[in-house]
mmCIF file with all atom_site columns, C-alpha atoms in Angstrom:
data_model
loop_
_atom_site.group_PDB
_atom_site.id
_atom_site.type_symbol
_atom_site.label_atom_id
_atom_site.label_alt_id
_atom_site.label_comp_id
_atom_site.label_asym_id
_atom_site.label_entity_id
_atom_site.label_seq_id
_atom_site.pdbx_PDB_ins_code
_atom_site.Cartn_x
_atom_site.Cartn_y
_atom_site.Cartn_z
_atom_site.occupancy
_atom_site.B_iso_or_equiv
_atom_site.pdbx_formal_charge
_atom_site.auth_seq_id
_atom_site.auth_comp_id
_atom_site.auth_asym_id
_atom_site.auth_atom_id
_atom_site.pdbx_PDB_model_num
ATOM 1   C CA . UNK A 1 1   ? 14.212 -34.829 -5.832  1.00 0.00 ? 204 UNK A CA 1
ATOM 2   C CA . UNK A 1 2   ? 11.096 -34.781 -4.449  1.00 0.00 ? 205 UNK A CA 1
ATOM 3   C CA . UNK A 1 3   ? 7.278  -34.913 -6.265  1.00 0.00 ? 206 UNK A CA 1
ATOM 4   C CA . UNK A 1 4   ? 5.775  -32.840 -3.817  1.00 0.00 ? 207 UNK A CA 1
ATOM 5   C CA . UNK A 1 5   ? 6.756  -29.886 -2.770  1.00 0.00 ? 208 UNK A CA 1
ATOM 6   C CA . UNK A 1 6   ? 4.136  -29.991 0.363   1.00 0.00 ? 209 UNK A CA 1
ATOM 7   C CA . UNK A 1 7   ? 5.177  -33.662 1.613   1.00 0.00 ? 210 UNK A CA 1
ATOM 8   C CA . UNK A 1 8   ? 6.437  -34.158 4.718   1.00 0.00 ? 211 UNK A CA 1
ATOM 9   C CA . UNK A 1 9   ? 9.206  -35.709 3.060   1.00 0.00 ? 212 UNK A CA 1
ATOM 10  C CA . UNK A 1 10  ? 10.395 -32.355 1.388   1.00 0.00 ? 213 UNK A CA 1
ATOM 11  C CA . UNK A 1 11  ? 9.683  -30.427 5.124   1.00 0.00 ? 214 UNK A CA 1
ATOM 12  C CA . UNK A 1 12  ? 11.951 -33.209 6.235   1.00 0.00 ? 215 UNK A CA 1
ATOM 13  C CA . UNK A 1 13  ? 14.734 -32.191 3.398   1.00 0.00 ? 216 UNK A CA 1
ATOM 14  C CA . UNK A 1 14  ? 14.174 -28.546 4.797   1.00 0.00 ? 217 UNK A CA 1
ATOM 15  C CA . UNK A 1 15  ? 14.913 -28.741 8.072   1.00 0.00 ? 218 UNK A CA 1
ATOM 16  C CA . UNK A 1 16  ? 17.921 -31.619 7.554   1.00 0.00 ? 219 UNK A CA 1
ATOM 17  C CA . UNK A 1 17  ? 19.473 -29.626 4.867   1.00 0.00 ? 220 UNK A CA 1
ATOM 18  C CA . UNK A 1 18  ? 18.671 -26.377 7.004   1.00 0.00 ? 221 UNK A CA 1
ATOM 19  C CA . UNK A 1 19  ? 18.095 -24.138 3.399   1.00 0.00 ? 222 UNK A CA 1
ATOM 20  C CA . UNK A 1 20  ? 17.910 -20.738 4.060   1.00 0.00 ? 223 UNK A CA 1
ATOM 21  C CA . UNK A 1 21  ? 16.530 -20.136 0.745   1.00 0.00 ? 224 UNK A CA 1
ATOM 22  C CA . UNK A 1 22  ? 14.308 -21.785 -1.479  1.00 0.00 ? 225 UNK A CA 1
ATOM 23  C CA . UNK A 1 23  ? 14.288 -21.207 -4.614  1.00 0.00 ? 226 UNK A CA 1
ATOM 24  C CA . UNK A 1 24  ? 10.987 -21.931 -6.988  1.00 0.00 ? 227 UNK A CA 1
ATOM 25  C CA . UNK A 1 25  ? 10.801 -22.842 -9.919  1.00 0.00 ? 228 UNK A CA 1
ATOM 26  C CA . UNK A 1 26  ? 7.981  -24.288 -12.779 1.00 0.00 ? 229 UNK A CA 1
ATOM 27  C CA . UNK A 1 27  ? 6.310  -25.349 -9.403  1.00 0.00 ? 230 UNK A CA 1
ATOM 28  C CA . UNK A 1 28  ? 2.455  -25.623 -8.270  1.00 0.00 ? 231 UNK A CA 1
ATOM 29  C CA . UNK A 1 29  ? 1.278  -23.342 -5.252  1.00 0.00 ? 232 UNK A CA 1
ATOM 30  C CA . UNK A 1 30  ? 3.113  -23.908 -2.132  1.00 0.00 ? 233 UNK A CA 1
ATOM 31  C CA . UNK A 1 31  ? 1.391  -23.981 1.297   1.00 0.00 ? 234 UNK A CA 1
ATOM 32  C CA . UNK A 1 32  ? 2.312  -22.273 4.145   1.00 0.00 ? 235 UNK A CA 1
ATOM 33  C CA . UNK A 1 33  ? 4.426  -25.095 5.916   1.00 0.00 ? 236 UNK A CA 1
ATOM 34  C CA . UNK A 1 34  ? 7.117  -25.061 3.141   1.00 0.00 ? 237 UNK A CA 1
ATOM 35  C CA . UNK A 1 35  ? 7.086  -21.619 2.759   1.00 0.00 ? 238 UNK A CA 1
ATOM 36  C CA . UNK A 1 36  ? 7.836  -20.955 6.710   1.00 0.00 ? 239 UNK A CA 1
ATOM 37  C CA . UNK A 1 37  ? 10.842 -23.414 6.901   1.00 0.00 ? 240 UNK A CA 1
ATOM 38  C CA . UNK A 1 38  ? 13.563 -21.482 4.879   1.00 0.00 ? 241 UNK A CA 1
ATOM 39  C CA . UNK A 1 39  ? 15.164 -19.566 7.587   1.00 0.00 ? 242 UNK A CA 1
ATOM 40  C CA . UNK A 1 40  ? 15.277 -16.131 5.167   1.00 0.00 ? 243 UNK A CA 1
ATOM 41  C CA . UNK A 1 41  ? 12.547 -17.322 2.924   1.00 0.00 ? 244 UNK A CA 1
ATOM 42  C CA . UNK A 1 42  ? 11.165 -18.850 0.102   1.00 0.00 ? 245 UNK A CA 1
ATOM 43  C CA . UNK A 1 43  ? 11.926 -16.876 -3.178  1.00 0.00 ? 246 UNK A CA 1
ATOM 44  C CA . UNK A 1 44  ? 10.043 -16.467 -6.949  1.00 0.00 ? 247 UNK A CA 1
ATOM 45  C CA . UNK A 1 45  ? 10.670 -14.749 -9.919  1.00 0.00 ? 248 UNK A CA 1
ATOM 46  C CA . UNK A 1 46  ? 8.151  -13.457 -12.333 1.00 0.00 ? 249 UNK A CA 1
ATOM 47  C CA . UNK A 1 47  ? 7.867  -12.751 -15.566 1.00 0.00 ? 250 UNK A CA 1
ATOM 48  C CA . UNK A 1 48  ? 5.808  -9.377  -15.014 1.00 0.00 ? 251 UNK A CA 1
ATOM 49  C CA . UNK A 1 49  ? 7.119  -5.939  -12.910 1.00 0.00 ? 252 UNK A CA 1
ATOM 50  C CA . UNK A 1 50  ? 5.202  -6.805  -9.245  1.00 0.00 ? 253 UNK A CA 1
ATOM 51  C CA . UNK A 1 51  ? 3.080  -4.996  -7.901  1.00 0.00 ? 254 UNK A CA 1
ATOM 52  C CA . UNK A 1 52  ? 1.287  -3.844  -11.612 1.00 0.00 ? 255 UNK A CA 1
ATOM 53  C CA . UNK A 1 53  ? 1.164  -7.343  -13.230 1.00 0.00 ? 256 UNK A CA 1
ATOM 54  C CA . UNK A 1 54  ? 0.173  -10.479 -10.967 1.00 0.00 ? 257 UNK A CA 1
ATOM 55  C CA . UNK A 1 55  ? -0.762 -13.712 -12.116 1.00 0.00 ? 258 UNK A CA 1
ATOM 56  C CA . UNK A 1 56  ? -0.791 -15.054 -15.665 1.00 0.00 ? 259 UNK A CA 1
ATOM 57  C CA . UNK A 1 57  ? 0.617  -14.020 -18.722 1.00 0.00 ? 260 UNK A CA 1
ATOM 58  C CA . UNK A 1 58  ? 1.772  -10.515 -17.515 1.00 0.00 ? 261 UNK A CA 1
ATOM 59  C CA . UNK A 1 59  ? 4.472  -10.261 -20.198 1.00 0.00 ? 262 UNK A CA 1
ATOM 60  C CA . UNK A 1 60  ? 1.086  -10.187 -22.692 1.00 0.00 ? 263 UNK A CA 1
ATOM 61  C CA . UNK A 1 61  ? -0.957 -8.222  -20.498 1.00 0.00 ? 264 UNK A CA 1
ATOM 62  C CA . UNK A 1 62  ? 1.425  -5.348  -20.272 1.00 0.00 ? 265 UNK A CA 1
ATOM 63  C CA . UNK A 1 63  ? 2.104  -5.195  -24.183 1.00 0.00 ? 266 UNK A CA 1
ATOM 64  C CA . UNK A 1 64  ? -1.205 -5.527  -24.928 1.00 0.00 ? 267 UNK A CA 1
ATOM 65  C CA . UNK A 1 65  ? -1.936 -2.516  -22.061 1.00 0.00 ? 268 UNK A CA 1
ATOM 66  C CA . UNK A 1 66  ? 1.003  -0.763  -23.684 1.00 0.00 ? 269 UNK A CA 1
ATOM 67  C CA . UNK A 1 67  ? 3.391  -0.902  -20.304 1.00 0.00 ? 270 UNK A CA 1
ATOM 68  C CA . UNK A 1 68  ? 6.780  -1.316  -19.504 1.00 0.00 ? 271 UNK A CA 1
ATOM 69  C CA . UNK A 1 69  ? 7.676  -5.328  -19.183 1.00 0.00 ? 272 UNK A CA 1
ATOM 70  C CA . UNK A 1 70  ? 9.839  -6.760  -16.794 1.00 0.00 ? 273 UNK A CA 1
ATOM 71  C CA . UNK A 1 71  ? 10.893 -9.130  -14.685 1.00 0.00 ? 274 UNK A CA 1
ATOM 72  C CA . UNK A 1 72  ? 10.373 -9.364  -10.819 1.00 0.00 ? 275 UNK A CA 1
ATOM 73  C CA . UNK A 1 73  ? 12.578 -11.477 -7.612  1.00 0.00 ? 276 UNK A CA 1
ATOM 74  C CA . UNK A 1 74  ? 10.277 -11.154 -4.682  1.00 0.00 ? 277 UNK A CA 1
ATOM 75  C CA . UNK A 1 75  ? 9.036  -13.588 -1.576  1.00 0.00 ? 278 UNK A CA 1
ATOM 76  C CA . UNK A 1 76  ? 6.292  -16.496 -2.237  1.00 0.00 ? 279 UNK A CA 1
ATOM 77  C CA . UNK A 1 77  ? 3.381  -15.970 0.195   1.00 0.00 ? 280 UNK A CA 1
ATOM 78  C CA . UNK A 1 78  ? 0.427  -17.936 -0.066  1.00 0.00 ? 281 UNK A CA 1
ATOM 79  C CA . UNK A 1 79  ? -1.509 -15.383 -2.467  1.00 0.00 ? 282 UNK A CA 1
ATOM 80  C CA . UNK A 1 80  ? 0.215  -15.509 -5.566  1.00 0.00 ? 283 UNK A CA 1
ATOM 81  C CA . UNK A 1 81  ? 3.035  -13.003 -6.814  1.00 0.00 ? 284 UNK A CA 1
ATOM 82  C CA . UNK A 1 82  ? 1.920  -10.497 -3.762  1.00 0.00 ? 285 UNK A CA 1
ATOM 83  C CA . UNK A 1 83  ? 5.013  -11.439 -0.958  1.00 0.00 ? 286 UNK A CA 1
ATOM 84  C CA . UNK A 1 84  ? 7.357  -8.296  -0.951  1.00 0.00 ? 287 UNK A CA 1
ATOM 85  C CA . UNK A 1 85  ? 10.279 -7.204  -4.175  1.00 0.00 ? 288 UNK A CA 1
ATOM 86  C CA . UNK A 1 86  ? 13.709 -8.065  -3.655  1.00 0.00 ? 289 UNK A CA 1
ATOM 87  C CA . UNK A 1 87  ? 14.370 -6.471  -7.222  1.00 0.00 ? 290 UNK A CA 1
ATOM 88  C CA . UNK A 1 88  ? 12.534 -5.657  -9.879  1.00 0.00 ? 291 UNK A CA 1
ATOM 89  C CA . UNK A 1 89  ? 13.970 -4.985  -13.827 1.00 0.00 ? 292 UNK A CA 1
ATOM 90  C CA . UNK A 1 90  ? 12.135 -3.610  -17.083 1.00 0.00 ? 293 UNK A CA 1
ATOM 91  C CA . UNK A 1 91  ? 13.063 -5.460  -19.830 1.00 0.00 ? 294 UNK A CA 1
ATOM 92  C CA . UNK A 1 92  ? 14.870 -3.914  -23.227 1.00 0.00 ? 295 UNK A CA 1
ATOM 93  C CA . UNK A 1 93  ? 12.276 -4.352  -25.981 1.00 0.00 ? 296 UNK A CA 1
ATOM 94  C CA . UNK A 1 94  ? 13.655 -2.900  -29.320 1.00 0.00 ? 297 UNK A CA 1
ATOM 95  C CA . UNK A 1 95  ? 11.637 -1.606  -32.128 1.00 0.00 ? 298 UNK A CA 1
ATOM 96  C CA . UNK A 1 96  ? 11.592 -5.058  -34.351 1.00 0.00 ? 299 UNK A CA 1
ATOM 97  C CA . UNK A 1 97  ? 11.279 -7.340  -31.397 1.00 0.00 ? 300 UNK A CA 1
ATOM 98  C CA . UNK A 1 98  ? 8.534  -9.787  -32.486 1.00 0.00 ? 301 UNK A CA 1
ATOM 99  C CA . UNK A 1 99  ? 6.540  -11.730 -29.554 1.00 0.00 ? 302 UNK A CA 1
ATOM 100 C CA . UNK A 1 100 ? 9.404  -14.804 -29.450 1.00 0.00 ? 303 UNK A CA 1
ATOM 101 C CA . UNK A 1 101 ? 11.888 -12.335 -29.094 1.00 0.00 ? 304 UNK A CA 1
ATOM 102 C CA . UNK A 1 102 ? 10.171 -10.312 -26.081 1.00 0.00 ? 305 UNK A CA 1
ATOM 103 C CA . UNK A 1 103 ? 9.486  -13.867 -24.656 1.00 0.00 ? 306 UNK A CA 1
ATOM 104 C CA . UNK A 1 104 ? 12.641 -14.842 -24.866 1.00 0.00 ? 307 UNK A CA 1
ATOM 105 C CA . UNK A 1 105 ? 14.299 -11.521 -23.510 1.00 0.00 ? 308 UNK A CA 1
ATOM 106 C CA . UNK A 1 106 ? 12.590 -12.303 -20.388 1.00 0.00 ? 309 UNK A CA 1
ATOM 107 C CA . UNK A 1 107 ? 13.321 -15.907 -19.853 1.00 0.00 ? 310 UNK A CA 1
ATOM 108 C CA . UNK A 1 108 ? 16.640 -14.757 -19.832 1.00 0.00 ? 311 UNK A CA 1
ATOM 109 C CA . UNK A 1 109 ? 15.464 -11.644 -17.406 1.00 0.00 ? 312 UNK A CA 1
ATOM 110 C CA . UNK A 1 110 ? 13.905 -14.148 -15.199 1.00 0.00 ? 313 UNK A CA 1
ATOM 111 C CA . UNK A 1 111 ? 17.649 -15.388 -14.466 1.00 0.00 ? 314 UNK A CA 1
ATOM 112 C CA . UNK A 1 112 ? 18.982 -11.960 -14.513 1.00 0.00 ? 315 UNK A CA 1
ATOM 113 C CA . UNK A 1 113 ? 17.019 -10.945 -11.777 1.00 0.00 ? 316 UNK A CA 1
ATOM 114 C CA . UNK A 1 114 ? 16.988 -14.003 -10.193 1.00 0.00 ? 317 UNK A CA 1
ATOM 115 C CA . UNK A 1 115 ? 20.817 -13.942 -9.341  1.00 0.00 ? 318 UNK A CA 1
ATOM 116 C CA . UNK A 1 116 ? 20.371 -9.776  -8.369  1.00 0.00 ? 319 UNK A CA 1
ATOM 117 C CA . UNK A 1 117 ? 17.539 -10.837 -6.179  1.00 0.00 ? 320 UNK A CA 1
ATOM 118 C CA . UNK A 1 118 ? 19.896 -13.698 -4.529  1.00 0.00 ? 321 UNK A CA 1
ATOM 119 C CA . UNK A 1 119 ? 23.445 -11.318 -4.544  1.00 0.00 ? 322 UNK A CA 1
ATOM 120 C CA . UNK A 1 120 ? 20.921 -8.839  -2.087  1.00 0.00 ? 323 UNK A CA 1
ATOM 121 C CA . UNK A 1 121 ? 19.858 -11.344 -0.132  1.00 0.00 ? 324 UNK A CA 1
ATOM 122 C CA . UNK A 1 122 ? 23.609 -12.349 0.821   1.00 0.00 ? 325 UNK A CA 1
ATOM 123 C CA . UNK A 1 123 ? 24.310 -9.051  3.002   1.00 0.00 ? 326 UNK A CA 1
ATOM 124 C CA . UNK A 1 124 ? 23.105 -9.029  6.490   1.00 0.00 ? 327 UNK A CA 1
ATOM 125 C CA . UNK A 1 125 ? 20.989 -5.800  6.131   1.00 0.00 ? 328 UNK A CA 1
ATOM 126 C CA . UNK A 1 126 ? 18.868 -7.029  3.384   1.00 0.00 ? 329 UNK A CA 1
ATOM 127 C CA . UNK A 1 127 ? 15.826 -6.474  4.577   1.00 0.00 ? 330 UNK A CA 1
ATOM 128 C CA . UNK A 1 128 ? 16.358 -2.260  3.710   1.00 0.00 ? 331 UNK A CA 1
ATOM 129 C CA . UNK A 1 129 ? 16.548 -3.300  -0.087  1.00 0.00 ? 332 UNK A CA 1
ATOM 130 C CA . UNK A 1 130 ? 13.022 -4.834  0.030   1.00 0.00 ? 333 UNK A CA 1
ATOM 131 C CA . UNK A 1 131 ? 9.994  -3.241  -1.157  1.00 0.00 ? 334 UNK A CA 1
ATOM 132 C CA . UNK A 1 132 ? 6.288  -4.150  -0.042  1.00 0.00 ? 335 UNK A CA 1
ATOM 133 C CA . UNK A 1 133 ? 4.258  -5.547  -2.639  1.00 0.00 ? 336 UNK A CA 1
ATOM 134 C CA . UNK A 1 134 ? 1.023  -3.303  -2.547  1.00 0.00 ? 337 UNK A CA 1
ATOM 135 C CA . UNK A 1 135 ? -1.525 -2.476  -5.241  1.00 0.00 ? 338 UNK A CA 1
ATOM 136 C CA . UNK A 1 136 ? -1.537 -3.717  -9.024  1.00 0.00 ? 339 UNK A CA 1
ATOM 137 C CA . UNK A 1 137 ? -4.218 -6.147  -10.305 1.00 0.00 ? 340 UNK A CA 1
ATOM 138 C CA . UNK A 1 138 ? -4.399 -9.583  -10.559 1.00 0.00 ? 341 UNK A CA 1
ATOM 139 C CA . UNK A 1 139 ? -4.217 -10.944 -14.388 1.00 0.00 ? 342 UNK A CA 1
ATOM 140 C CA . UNK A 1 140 ? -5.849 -14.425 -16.296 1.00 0.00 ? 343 UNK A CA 1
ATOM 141 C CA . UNK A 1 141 ? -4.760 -16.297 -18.852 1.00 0.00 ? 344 UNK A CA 1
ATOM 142 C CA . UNK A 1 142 ? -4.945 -13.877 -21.866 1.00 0.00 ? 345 UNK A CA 1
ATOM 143 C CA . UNK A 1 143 ? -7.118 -14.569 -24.711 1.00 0.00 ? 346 UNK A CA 1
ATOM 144 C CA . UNK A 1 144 ? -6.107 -15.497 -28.320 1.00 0.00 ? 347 UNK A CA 1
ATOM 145 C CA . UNK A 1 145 ? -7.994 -12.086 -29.414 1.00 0.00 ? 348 UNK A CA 1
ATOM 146 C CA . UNK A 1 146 ? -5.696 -9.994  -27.197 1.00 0.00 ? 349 UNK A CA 1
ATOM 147 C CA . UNK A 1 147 ? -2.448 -12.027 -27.702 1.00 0.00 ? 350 UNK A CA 1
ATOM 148 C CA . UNK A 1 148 ? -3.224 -11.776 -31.378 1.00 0.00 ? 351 UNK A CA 1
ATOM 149 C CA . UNK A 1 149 ? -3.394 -8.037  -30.477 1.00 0.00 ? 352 UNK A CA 1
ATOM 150 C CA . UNK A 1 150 ? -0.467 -7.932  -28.764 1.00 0.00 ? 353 UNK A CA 1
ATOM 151 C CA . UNK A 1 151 ? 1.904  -9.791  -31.831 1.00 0.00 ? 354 UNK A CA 1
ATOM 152 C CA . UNK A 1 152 ? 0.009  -7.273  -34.205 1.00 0.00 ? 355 UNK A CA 1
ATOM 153 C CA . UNK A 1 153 ? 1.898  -4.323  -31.766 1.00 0.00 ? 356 UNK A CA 1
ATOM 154 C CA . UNK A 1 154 ? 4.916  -5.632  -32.003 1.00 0.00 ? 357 UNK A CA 1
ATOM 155 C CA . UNK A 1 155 ? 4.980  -5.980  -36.012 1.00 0.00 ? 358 UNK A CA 1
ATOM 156 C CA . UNK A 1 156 ? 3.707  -2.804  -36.715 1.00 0.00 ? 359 UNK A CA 1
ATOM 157 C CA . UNK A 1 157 ? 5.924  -1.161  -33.879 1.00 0.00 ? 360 UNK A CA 1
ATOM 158 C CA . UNK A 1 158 ? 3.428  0.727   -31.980 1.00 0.00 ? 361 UNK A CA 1
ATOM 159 C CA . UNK A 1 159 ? 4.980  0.136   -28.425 1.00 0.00 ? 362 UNK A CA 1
ATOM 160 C CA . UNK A 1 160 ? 5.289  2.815   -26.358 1.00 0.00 ? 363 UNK A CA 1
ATOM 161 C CA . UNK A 1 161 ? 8.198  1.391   -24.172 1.00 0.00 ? 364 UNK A CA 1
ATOM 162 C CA . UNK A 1 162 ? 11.003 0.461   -26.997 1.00 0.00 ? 365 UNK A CA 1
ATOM 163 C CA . UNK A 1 163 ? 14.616 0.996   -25.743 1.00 0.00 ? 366 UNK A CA 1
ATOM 164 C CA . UNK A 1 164 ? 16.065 3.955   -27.327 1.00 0.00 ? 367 UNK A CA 1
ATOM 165 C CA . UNK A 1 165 ? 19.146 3.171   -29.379 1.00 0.00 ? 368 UNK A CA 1
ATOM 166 C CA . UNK A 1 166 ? 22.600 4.955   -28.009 1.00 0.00 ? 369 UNK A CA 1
ATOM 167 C CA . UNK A 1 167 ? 24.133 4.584   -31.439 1.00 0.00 ? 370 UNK A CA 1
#
């Protein structure tokens, strides 16, 4: 356990332990001498589909721009959500799906795509599944307007990007 991921004391638990990957999680920004220890890297996941959706609140962004939602693995740099895709998922939204549900459907994305992004990064040629990171807009907390918005979509059903039912 450590309370900082920056300390020296966590560089020190890098190197000993000799991780070559770190995973994040729930954490604050992480500077540049963590992120260069991990011998293959230091990985993320995000609730959004990278490059389109950076930053905050990308699962209500892209409902409430009417896109696809997903869920993104890719490498922490020091600018947020822009180091390069390991894998990348859109999420299943049904017609029905209130906000919780969507929210929920990507929590359990997140892990989803979190264990793809790690089963890629086991074989040696890796590097040929990765995708730059390149383009898309940076995103702010969204407003209560807009998220109000957003659970008023749902409701009523006017997504664009509902799952088709194979029944």
């Amino acid at each position: 356990y450590t309370d900082n991921h920056n300390s020296d004391f966590t560089h020190r638990l890098l190197k000993k332990y000799k991780i070559d990957i770190a995973i994040l999680g729930g954490t604050g920004i992480i500077k540049e001498k963590t992120i260069s220890i991990p011998k293959i890297g230091v990985i993320n996941t995000h609730p959004g589909l990278l490059p389109d959706y950076r930053g905050c609140s990308a699962v209500e962004w892209s409902l409430y721009n009417n896109y696809p939602v997903g869920a993104t693995c890719h490498f922490v740099t020091l600018e947020i959500d822009a180091g390069d895709i390991i894998v990348s998922v859109k999420a299943k939204i049904h017609s029905g799906d209130n906000y919780a549900i969507v929210r929920l459907k990507l929590y359990n994305l997140q892990a989803d795509v979190l264990i793809a992004g790690l089963k890629i990064l086991q074989f040696y040629d890796y590097k040929k599944y990765i995708k730059s990171n390149i383009g898309g807009n940076y995103y702010h907390p969204i407003g209560e307007k807009e998220l109000s918005s957003v659970k008023k979509m749902l409701i009523n059903k006017k997504y664009k990007h509902y799952e088709k039912n194979t029944d």
